[in-house]
């Protein structure tokens, strides 16, 4: 069906009577006179009205002539008009009026029938036309899938997306590859951002003439931004990798290995203070960690099993980058120094506590009372000489101290601070290991700690945690 036929059949039922009469020589005029839809109405009218009422004009002319013949010549009609009509004439006139009334009534019936048939025949088309009108006014989301498929805007953006993906594959694949890099999230992000930076250059290669110059200049900022972003992502990835590497290094380097104790006796190139906290963890550990954080200082905790309720602080301290060492589980001189076997049994106990927290048994240890203690002689003669040798054979290393804050016997913050700072004989040493305590009874140490840190920092010391490269500090053995 052509468009012309379609529109004609749509509009004829509603506007047929009001539409201007088409020109006789136009195709539309032909449709108006001989269109298929009106013919249905005509057929219906024929059935109701009968052939006489719809006779061709030649028939009507013939019948008119017969009537003329019956009525005589014009002269005869004029003579008769002046006289009274005959009964025959009256009867003929009455028949004629009855015929006209019947014809008029039949014509009205014919028009009504035609209109009704017309409406019935065109109803489905009218419904379809209204539905189409509603669809065209409806929002896009209400459109049928078929309508959406022909949406030019959607087609444009769909094509653009495919185009960009193709560019990414063509040019991005050439410039940035992952084959030399581990498949980590940061590397994938790095590759993606680098690819985004390569797309403008790819566009410039594709476009001809002035468009190529435009593409080369306009996205330049985008390319630079992508490069900067990629560099940042790469740096972040490297830092993350380094941090993971440090974690990995600590779990392997700091773990005890038989026959391989830390052994450096040379001081570092820089002035370094190693704060060491014995006897923890305790209810003071968190306060100590907070102060260390405030100054960006690292320290070492030689821990015990005395206060198991704060065992989790071992991991907290370790996660912050502090070093965990072993001090013994019970810290009971009578027990740990009763025999070599008793000592190592106690050392293993605290080693397992620490391993549960940080995943490994550290190689750094401190004897209760230090290697120089004489109290051990009360329980076992010569045990410190034996232990200082045996622990290293098992892969441990013990660290005594070069200076103390005196908090083992002093419980005043001001005095503690003074002993640990300007009164300390260690001031001026290249590397200083300082003894402090982390226990429930040592609030004075917590109170003095900020002043201690500030003093040594002011002297140019960096505060670090012990590691395998720390200069070993050994006191003389006296038992
Ligand atoms: Zn202790």
Short mmCIF file of C-alpha atoms and ligand atoms in Angstrom, two decimals:
data_model
loop_
_atom_site.label_atom_id
_atom_site.label_comp_id
_atom_site.label_asym_id
_atom_site.label_seq_id
_atom_site.Cartn_x
_atom_site.Cartn_y
_atom_site.Cartn_z
CA UNK A 1 0.00 0.00 0.00
CA UNK A 2 1.43 3.36 -0.96
CA UNK A 3 1.65 6.34 1.39
CA UNK A 4 -0.88 8.17 -0.72
CA UNK A 5 -3.46 5.40 -0.36
CA UNK A 6 -2.71 5.08 3.33
CA UNK A 7 -3.32 8.73 4.15
CA UNK A 8 -6.36 8.88 1.90
CA UNK A 9 -8.14 5.96 3.56
CA UNK A 10 -7.24 7.34 7.01
CA UNK A 11 -8.68 10.77 6.52
CA UNK A 12 -11.61 10.19 4.27
CA UNK A 13 -14.01 8.86 6.95
CA UNK A 14 -13.53 11.85 9.26
CA UNK A 15 -13.13 14.70 6.85
CA UNK A 16 -14.67 13.39 3.67
CA UNK A 17 -17.70 15.66 3.75
CA UNK A 18 -15.75 18.80 4.68
CA UNK A 19 -12.71 18.26 2.51
CA UNK A 20 -12.59 20.53 -0.52
CA UNK A 21 -13.48 18.77 -3.73
CA UNK A 22 -10.23 17.58 -5.36
CA UNK A 23 -9.38 18.72 -8.84
CA UNK A 24 -10.76 16.36 -11.41
CA UNK A 25 -7.39 15.85 -13.08
CA UNK A 26 -5.52 14.98 -9.87
CA UNK A 27 -4.93 11.41 -8.63
CA UNK A 28 -6.61 12.35 -5.37
CA UNK A 29 -9.80 13.25 -7.22
CA UNK A 30 -9.88 9.78 -8.70
CA UNK A 31 -9.53 8.29 -5.21
CA UNK A 32 -12.29 10.46 -3.87
CA UNK A 33 -14.68 9.30 -6.54
CA UNK A 34 -13.63 5.67 -6.80
CA UNK A 35 -11.93 4.95 -3.45
CA UNK A 36 -12.39 1.43 -2.18
CA UNK A 37 -13.91 2.39 1.17
CA UNK A 38 -16.85 4.42 -0.11
CA UNK A 39 -17.81 1.60 -2.49
CA UNK A 40 -18.77 -0.56 0.48
CA UNK A 41 -21.20 2.09 1.59
CA UNK A 42 -22.56 2.36 -1.97
CA UNK A 43 -23.23 -1.35 -2.16
CA UNK A 44 -25.17 -1.21 1.09
CA UNK A 45 -27.22 1.69 -0.19
CA UNK A 46 -28.03 -0.21 -3.37
CA UNK A 47 -29.38 -3.12 -1.42
CA UNK A 48 -31.76 -0.95 0.63
CA UNK A 49 -32.84 1.57 -1.96
CA UNK A 50 -33.39 -0.68 -4.96
CA UNK A 51 -32.45 0.01 -8.59
CA UNK A 52 -35.32 2.47 -9.35
CA UNK A 53 -34.11 5.06 -6.86
CA UNK A 54 -30.59 4.94 -8.21
CA UNK A 55 -31.34 4.79 -11.89
CA UNK A 56 -29.03 6.43 -14.38
CA UNK A 57 -29.98 9.89 -15.61
CA UNK A 58 -30.93 8.53 -19.06
CA UNK A 59 -33.67 6.44 -17.43
CA UNK A 60 -34.99 9.46 -15.59
CA UNK A 61 -35.01 11.46 -18.83
CA UNK A 62 -37.02 8.73 -20.57
CA UNK A 63 -39.56 8.58 -17.75
CA UNK A 64 -39.85 12.34 -17.82
CA UNK A 65 -40.53 12.15 -21.54
CA UNK A 66 -43.29 9.61 -20.97
CA UNK A 67 -44.86 11.94 -18.39
CA UNK A 68 -44.66 14.75 -20.95
CA UNK A 69 -46.30 12.56 -23.53
CA UNK A 70 -49.17 11.75 -21.16
CA UNK A 71 -49.62 15.44 -20.29
CA UNK A 72 -49.75 16.56 -23.95
CA UNK A 73 -48.01 19.50 -25.70
CA UNK A 74 -47.14 22.78 -23.90
CA UNK A 75 -50.11 24.37 -25.51
CA UNK A 76 -52.38 21.60 -24.27
CA UNK A 77 -50.78 21.93 -20.72
CA UNK A 78 -51.42 25.68 -20.71
CA UNK A 79 -55.08 25.11 -21.66
CA UNK A 80 -55.47 22.54 -18.98
CA UNK A 81 -53.75 24.66 -16.32
CA UNK A 82 -56.42 27.25 -16.58
CA UNK A 83 -59.08 24.57 -15.96
CA UNK A 84 -59.67 22.26 -12.97
CA UNK A 85 -57.32 19.16 -12.93
CA UNK A 86 -59.00 15.95 -13.97
CA UNK A 87 -59.28 13.03 -11.47
CA UNK A 88 -56.61 11.29 -13.49
CA UNK A 89 -54.35 14.30 -13.18
CA UNK A 90 -54.95 14.52 -9.42
CA UNK A 91 -54.22 10.83 -9.02
CA UNK A 92 -51.03 11.19 -11.05
CA UNK A 93 -49.98 14.22 -8.97
CA UNK A 94 -50.62 12.34 -5.72
CA UNK A 95 -48.59 9.37 -6.97
CA UNK A 96 -45.78 11.72 -7.88
CA UNK A 97 -45.76 13.27 -4.36
CA UNK A 98 -45.79 9.82 -2.77
CA UNK A 99 -42.91 8.76 -4.99
CA UNK A 100 -40.89 11.84 -4.02
CA UNK A 101 -41.52 11.24 -0.30
CA UNK A 102 -40.51 7.59 -0.63
CA UNK A 103 -37.40 8.56 -2.59
CA UNK A 104 -36.40 11.12 0.02
CA UNK A 105 -36.90 8.63 2.85
CA UNK A 106 -34.94 5.97 0.99
CA UNK A 107 -32.10 8.44 0.36
CA UNK A 108 -31.92 9.25 4.07
CA UNK A 109 -31.83 5.56 4.91
CA UNK A 110 -29.15 5.05 2.29
CA UNK A 111 -26.97 7.83 3.72
CA UNK A 112 -27.39 6.50 7.27
CA UNK A 113 -26.55 2.96 6.16
CA UNK A 114 -23.55 4.17 4.24
CA UNK A 115 -22.27 6.17 7.21
CA UNK A 116 -22.74 3.22 9.59
CA UNK A 117 -21.01 0.77 7.25
CA UNK A 118 -18.23 3.28 6.73
CA UNK A 119 -17.62 3.65 10.46
CA UNK A 120 -17.61 -0.13 11.00
CA UNK A 121 -15.21 -0.74 8.14
CA UNK A 122 -12.76 1.97 9.22
CA UNK A 123 -12.85 1.32 13.00
CA UNK A 124 -9.71 -0.88 13.14
CA UNK A 125 -7.75 1.63 11.11
CA UNK A 126 -8.91 4.44 13.38
CA UNK A 127 -7.75 2.49 16.46
CA UNK A 128 -4.35 1.86 14.89
CA UNK A 129 -4.03 5.52 13.92
CA UNK A 130 -4.75 6.67 17.50
CA UNK A 131 -2.27 4.12 18.92
CA UNK A 132 0.42 5.40 16.58
CA UNK A 133 -0.33 8.95 17.66
CA UNK A 134 -0.02 7.98 21.34
CA UNK A 135 3.27 6.16 20.72
CA UNK A 136 4.77 9.20 19.06
CA UNK A 137 3.87 11.33 22.08
CA UNK A 138 5.05 8.80 24.68
CA UNK A 139 8.44 9.13 26.48
CA UNK A 140 11.31 7.09 25.11
CA UNK A 141 11.22 4.58 27.97
CA UNK A 142 7.69 3.61 26.99
CA UNK A 143 8.67 2.97 23.40
CA UNK A 144 8.71 -0.53 22.07
CA UNK A 145 12.06 -2.26 21.41
CA UNK A 146 11.44 -1.83 17.70
CA UNK A 147 11.03 1.92 18.13
CA UNK A 148 14.21 2.14 20.21
CA UNK A 149 16.14 0.28 17.60
CA UNK A 150 15.47 3.10 15.22
CA UNK A 151 16.29 5.88 17.72
CA UNK A 152 19.02 7.93 16.00
CA UNK A 153 20.43 9.34 19.28
CA UNK A 154 20.85 5.89 20.81
CA UNK A 155 22.39 4.66 17.59
CA UNK A 156 24.88 7.55 17.62
CA UNK A 157 26.09 6.97 21.19
CA UNK A 158 26.16 3.23 20.69
CA UNK A 159 28.35 3.72 17.66
CA UNK A 160 30.58 6.16 19.55
CA UNK A 161 31.04 3.65 22.38
CA UNK A 162 32.02 0.90 19.97
CA UNK A 163 34.39 3.34 18.26
CA UNK A 164 36.14 4.21 21.55
CA UNK A 165 36.42 0.57 22.55
CA UNK A 166 37.98 -0.17 19.18
CA UNK A 167 40.48 2.68 19.68
CA UNK A 168 41.36 1.34 23.12
CA UNK A 169 42.03 -2.07 21.68
CA UNK A 170 43.99 -0.79 18.68
CA UNK A 171 46.16 1.91 20.23
CA UNK A 172 46.04 1.12 23.91
CA UNK A 173 47.14 -2.42 23.26
CA UNK A 174 50.18 -1.17 21.38
CA UNK A 175 51.35 1.28 24.00
CA UNK A 176 50.60 -0.31 27.35
CA UNK A 177 50.85 -3.98 28.05
CA UNK A 178 50.73 -5.97 31.22
CA UNK A 179 52.97 -8.79 30.11
CA UNK A 180 55.94 -7.41 32.04
CA UNK A 181 53.90 -6.61 35.15
CA UNK A 182 52.25 -8.78 37.80
CA UNK A 183 48.48 -8.80 37.48
CA UNK A 184 47.77 -6.68 40.56
CA UNK A 185 44.90 -4.18 40.92
CA UNK A 186 47.25 -1.20 40.84
CA UNK A 187 48.97 -2.47 37.70
CA UNK A 188 45.65 -3.00 35.97
CA UNK A 189 44.59 0.53 36.94
CA UNK A 190 47.94 1.84 35.72
CA UNK A 191 47.46 0.09 32.39
CA UNK A 192 43.93 1.43 32.04
CA UNK A 193 44.88 5.05 32.73
CA UNK A 194 47.84 4.80 30.39
CA UNK A 195 45.57 3.44 27.70
CA UNK A 196 43.19 6.34 28.22
CA UNK A 197 46.14 8.67 27.67
CA UNK A 198 47.03 6.89 24.44
CA UNK A 199 43.56 7.24 22.91
CA UNK A 200 43.88 10.94 21.87
CA UNK A 201 47.04 10.11 19.92
CA UNK A 202 45.18 7.28 18.25
CA UNK A 203 42.32 9.60 17.31
CA UNK A 204 44.82 12.04 15.79
CA UNK A 205 46.24 9.29 13.62
CA UNK A 206 42.82 8.37 12.30
CA UNK A 207 41.50 11.84 11.51
CA UNK A 208 42.52 13.61 8.28
CA UNK A 209 43.80 17.17 7.75
CA UNK A 210 42.54 19.93 10.08
CA UNK A 211 40.75 17.38 12.23
CA UNK A 212 44.02 15.66 12.95
CA UNK A 213 45.56 18.93 14.15
CA UNK A 214 42.52 19.59 16.30
CA UNK A 215 42.73 16.14 17.79
CA UNK A 216 46.44 16.60 18.42
CA UNK A 217 45.99 19.88 20.28
CA UNK A 218 42.69 19.53 22.15
CA UNK A 219 43.20 16.22 23.96
CA UNK A 220 46.81 17.08 24.83
CA UNK A 221 45.75 18.17 28.32
CA UNK A 222 43.76 15.00 28.70
CA UNK A 223 46.78 12.93 27.72
CA UNK A 224 49.01 14.78 30.17
CA UNK A 225 46.46 14.38 32.95
CA UNK A 226 46.23 10.69 32.23
CA UNK A 227 50.02 10.42 32.30
CA UNK A 228 50.19 12.24 35.65
CA UNK A 229 47.43 10.06 37.04
CA UNK A 230 49.16 6.95 35.78
CA UNK A 231 52.39 8.07 37.46
CA UNK A 232 50.56 8.64 40.73
CA UNK A 233 48.93 5.25 40.54
CA UNK A 234 52.29 3.72 39.77
CA UNK A 235 53.90 5.47 42.76
CA UNK A 236 51.08 4.38 45.04
CA UNK A 237 51.46 0.86 43.73
CA UNK A 238 55.21 0.94 44.38
CA UNK A 239 54.67 2.22 47.92
CA UNK A 240 52.08 -0.46 48.54
CA UNK A 241 54.42 -3.08 47.15
CA UNK A 242 57.26 -1.74 49.33
CA UNK A 243 55.03 -1.83 52.39
CA UNK A 244 54.03 -5.40 51.64
CA UNK A 245 57.67 -6.18 51.05
CA UNK A 246 58.53 -4.72 54.47
CA UNK A 247 55.87 -6.88 56.07
CA UNK A 248 57.22 -9.86 54.25
CA UNK A 249 60.76 -8.88 55.26
CA UNK A 250 59.85 -8.59 58.93
CA UNK A 251 58.18 -11.98 59.04
CA UNK A 252 61.24 -13.61 57.52
CA UNK A 253 64.14 -11.38 58.64
CA UNK A 254 62.95 -10.93 62.22
CA UNK A 255 62.05 -14.57 62.78
CA UNK A 256 64.44 -16.66 64.78
CA UNK A 257 66.64 -18.93 62.65
CA UNK A 258 68.91 -21.46 64.36
CA UNK A 259 72.57 -20.56 63.99
CA UNK A 260 71.81 -17.20 62.39
CA UNK A 261 71.52 -14.55 65.13
CA UNK A 262 71.79 -10.82 64.40
CA UNK A 263 75.48 -9.97 64.69
CA UNK A 264 76.15 -6.34 63.82
CA UNK A 265 78.45 -4.60 66.30
CA UNK A 266 79.04 -1.45 64.25
CA UNK A 267 77.03 1.70 64.98
CA UNK A 268 74.89 3.22 62.25
CA UNK A 269 75.94 6.33 60.34
CA UNK A 270 73.21 8.41 61.91
CA UNK A 271 72.55 9.25 65.56
CA UNK A 272 69.85 6.82 66.65
CA UNK A 273 67.94 6.30 69.88
CA UNK A 274 66.31 2.90 70.41
CA UNK A 275 63.62 3.18 73.05
CA UNK A 276 62.97 -0.28 74.53
CA UNK A 277 59.93 -1.03 76.73
CA UNK A 278 60.17 -4.12 78.97
CA UNK A 279 57.52 -6.11 80.84
CA UNK A 280 54.51 -5.26 78.69
CA UNK A 281 52.03 -5.44 77.25
CA UNK A 282 49.94 -3.67 79.90
CA UNK A 283 47.18 -1.16 80.37
CA UNK A 284 49.79 1.51 79.58
CA UNK A 285 50.76 0.14 76.17
CA UNK A 286 48.12 2.09 74.26
CA UNK A 287 49.21 5.36 75.86
CA UNK A 288 52.82 4.63 74.98
CA UNK A 289 51.87 3.85 71.37
CA UNK A 290 49.85 7.05 71.12
CA UNK A 291 52.80 9.15 72.27
CA UNK A 292 55.15 7.38 69.86
CA UNK A 293 52.67 8.00 67.03
CA UNK A 294 52.47 11.67 67.94
CA UNK A 295 56.23 12.05 67.43
CA UNK A 296 56.54 9.63 64.53
CA UNK A 297 58.85 7.54 66.69
CA UNK A 298 59.41 3.78 66.51
CA UNK A 299 60.38 1.62 69.49
CA UNK A 300 60.89 -1.99 70.62
CA UNK A 301 58.72 -3.95 73.07
CA UNK A 302 60.30 -6.89 74.96
CA UNK A 303 57.10 -8.58 76.02
CA UNK A 304 56.02 -11.03 78.70
CA UNK A 305 52.98 -13.19 79.43
CA UNK A 306 52.26 -11.43 82.70
CA UNK A 307 49.16 -9.57 81.50
CA UNK A 308 47.41 -11.80 78.98
CA UNK A 309 44.42 -9.48 78.88
CA UNK A 310 46.50 -7.08 76.79
CA UNK A 311 48.16 -9.68 74.58
CA UNK A 312 46.43 -8.18 71.54
CA UNK A 313 48.50 -5.02 72.00
CA UNK A 314 51.47 -7.03 70.73
CA UNK A 315 49.90 -7.12 67.30
CA UNK A 316 48.76 -3.51 67.53
CA UNK A 317 52.30 -2.38 68.26
CA UNK A 318 53.73 -4.61 65.54
CA UNK A 319 51.25 -3.34 62.95
CA UNK A 320 52.37 0.21 63.74
CA UNK A 321 55.90 -0.73 62.76
CA UNK A 322 57.37 -1.29 66.22
CA UNK A 323 59.57 -4.30 66.87
CA UNK A 324 58.50 -7.13 69.16
CA UNK A 325 61.13 -8.95 71.25
CA UNK A 326 60.92 -11.66 73.90
CA UNK A 327 61.54 -11.01 77.59
CA UNK A 328 60.28 -14.36 79.06
CA UNK A 329 56.73 -15.45 79.79
CA UNK A 330 56.72 -15.40 83.60
CA UNK A 331 59.52 -12.92 84.36
CA UNK A 332 59.98 -14.95 87.55
CA UNK A 333 63.72 -15.00 88.35
CA UNK A 334 63.42 -18.09 90.57
CA UNK A 335 61.81 -19.99 87.74
CA UNK A 336 63.53 -18.81 84.57
CA UNK A 337 67.04 -18.92 86.06
CA UNK A 338 66.58 -22.25 87.86
CA UNK A 339 68.11 -24.06 84.87
CA UNK A 340 68.96 -23.63 81.20
CA UNK A 341 66.08 -25.93 80.33
CA UNK A 342 63.67 -23.93 82.48
CA UNK A 343 64.80 -20.72 80.80
CA UNK A 344 64.23 -21.99 77.26
CA UNK A 345 60.93 -23.55 78.23
CA UNK A 346 59.77 -20.15 79.45
CA UNK A 347 61.23 -18.41 76.37
CA UNK A 348 59.35 -20.80 74.08
CA UNK A 349 56.12 -20.01 75.93
CA UNK A 350 56.34 -16.29 75.26
CA UNK A 351 57.58 -17.03 71.73
CA UNK A 352 54.31 -18.86 71.01
CA UNK A 353 52.23 -16.03 72.49
CA UNK A 354 53.95 -13.60 70.16
CA UNK A 355 53.65 -15.93 67.18
CA UNK A 356 49.90 -16.09 67.73
CA UNK A 357 49.81 -12.31 67.47
CA UNK A 358 52.23 -11.51 64.64
CA UNK A 359 52.82 -14.83 62.92
CA UNK A 360 56.42 -15.51 63.78
CA UNK A 361 58.80 -15.98 66.73
CA UNK A 362 61.15 -12.98 66.78
CA UNK A 363 64.91 -13.38 67.22
CA UNK A 364 65.29 -10.35 69.52
CA UNK A 365 65.38 -11.08 73.26
CA UNK A 366 66.22 -9.40 76.55
CA UNK A 367 67.12 -11.26 79.71
CA UNK A 368 65.18 -10.32 82.85
CA UNK A 369 67.62 -8.11 84.79
CA UNK A 370 69.92 -7.98 81.75
CA UNK A 371 72.88 -10.24 80.88
CA UNK A 372 74.89 -8.63 83.69
CA UNK A 373 72.42 -9.52 86.44
CA UNK A 374 73.74 -11.24 89.55
CA UNK A 375 70.39 -12.25 90.99
CA UNK A 376 70.40 -15.35 88.76
CA UNK A 377 73.33 -16.60 90.81
CA UNK A 378 70.86 -17.18 93.64
CA UNK A 379 69.24 -19.94 91.55
CA UNK A 380 71.89 -21.27 89.24
CA UNK A 381 75.63 -20.58 89.25
CA UNK A 382 77.08 -19.48 85.91
CA UNK A 383 73.74 -19.67 84.13
CA UNK A 384 74.11 -16.25 82.41
CA UNK A 385 77.40 -17.31 80.81
CA UNK A 386 75.66 -20.40 79.49
CA UNK A 387 72.50 -18.64 78.35
CA UNK A 388 74.23 -15.74 76.52
CA UNK A 389 75.99 -18.33 74.40
CA UNK A 390 73.11 -20.75 73.98
CA UNK A 391 70.54 -18.19 72.85
CA UNK A 392 72.76 -17.10 69.95
CA UNK A 393 73.31 -20.72 68.93
CA UNK A 394 69.54 -21.03 68.67
CA UNK A 395 69.36 -17.94 66.48
CA UNK A 396 68.36 -15.36 69.11
CA UNK A 397 70.23 -12.21 69.95
CA UNK A 398 70.02 -10.42 73.27
CA UNK A 399 70.06 -6.66 73.64
CA UNK A 400 71.08 -4.97 76.87
CA UNK A 401 70.91 -1.15 77.28
CA UNK A 402 73.26 1.77 77.11
CA UNK A 403 71.04 4.02 79.23
CA UNK A 404 68.06 3.77 81.53
CA UNK A 405 65.32 6.12 82.57
CA UNK A 406 65.63 4.77 86.10
CA UNK A 407 61.94 3.82 86.23
CA UNK A 408 62.81 0.46 87.77
CA UNK A 409 63.18 2.27 91.10
CA UNK A 410 62.05 5.84 90.43
CA UNK A 411 58.32 6.64 90.27
CA UNK A 412 58.37 10.35 89.57
CA UNK A 413 57.89 11.64 86.06
CA UNK A 414 60.16 14.66 86.43
CA UNK A 415 63.00 12.58 87.89
CA UNK A 416 62.47 9.88 85.28
CA UNK A 417 62.65 12.46 82.51
CA UNK A 418 65.81 13.99 83.94
CA UNK A 419 67.60 10.63 84.26
CA UNK A 420 66.62 9.76 80.69
CA UNK A 421 67.73 13.08 79.20
CA UNK A 422 70.34 15.64 80.28
CA UNK A 423 71.59 13.45 83.16
CA UNK A 424 72.06 10.43 80.89
CA UNK A 425 75.67 9.28 80.34
CA UNK A 426 74.60 8.10 76.87
CA UNK A 427 74.07 11.60 75.47
CA UNK A 428 76.45 12.00 72.54
CA UNK A 429 76.74 8.29 71.71
CA UNK A 430 76.10 7.48 68.07
CA UNK A 431 73.59 4.73 68.91
CA UNK A 432 71.76 4.55 72.21
CA UNK A 433 69.57 1.70 73.47
CA UNK A 434 67.48 3.00 76.39
CA UNK A 435 65.64 0.91 78.97
CA UNK A 436 62.09 1.87 79.96
CA UNK A 437 59.15 -0.14 81.33
CA UNK A 438 55.61 -0.73 80.09
CA UNK A 439 53.62 -1.87 83.12
CA UNK A 440 50.62 -1.02 85.26
CA UNK A 441 52.78 0.65 87.91
CA UNK A 442 54.71 2.90 85.51
CA UNK A 443 52.40 5.82 84.76
CA UNK A 444 55.35 8.08 85.55
CA UNK A 445 57.18 6.66 82.54
CA UNK A 446 54.21 7.48 80.31
CA UNK A 447 54.15 11.00 81.72
CA UNK A 448 57.89 11.46 81.17
CA UNK A 449 57.93 9.95 77.68
CA UNK A 450 57.09 13.08 75.65
CA UNK A 451 59.91 15.02 77.29
CA UNK A 452 62.35 12.14 76.69
CA UNK A 453 61.44 11.94 73.00
CA UNK A 454 61.60 15.71 72.50
CA UNK A 455 65.00 15.90 74.18
CA UNK A 456 66.67 13.23 72.05
CA UNK A 457 65.10 14.51 68.87
CA UNK A 458 66.42 17.94 69.73
CA UNK A 459 69.87 16.37 70.03
CA UNK A 460 69.55 15.15 66.45
CA UNK A 461 68.62 11.56 67.17
CA UNK A 462 66.24 9.54 65.12
CA UNK A 463 64.03 7.17 67.12
CA UNK A 464 63.97 3.72 65.53
CA UNK A 465 62.93 0.17 66.32
CA UNK A 466 65.55 -2.54 66.64
CA UNK A 467 66.17 -4.64 63.55
CA UNK A 468 68.84 -7.09 62.43
CA UNK A 469 71.15 -4.22 61.47
CA UNK A 470 70.99 -2.52 64.87
CA UNK A 471 74.29 -2.37 66.69
CA UNK A 472 74.20 -5.05 69.38
CA UNK A 473 74.66 -3.74 72.94
CA UNK A 474 76.00 -6.34 75.40
CA UNK A 475 76.81 -5.74 79.03
CA UNK A 476 79.45 -7.74 80.84
CA UNK A 477 78.28 -11.10 82.21
CA UNK A 478 78.63 -11.43 86.00
CA UNK A 479 77.25 -14.93 86.58
ZN1 LIG B 1 61.82 -6.86 82.97
#
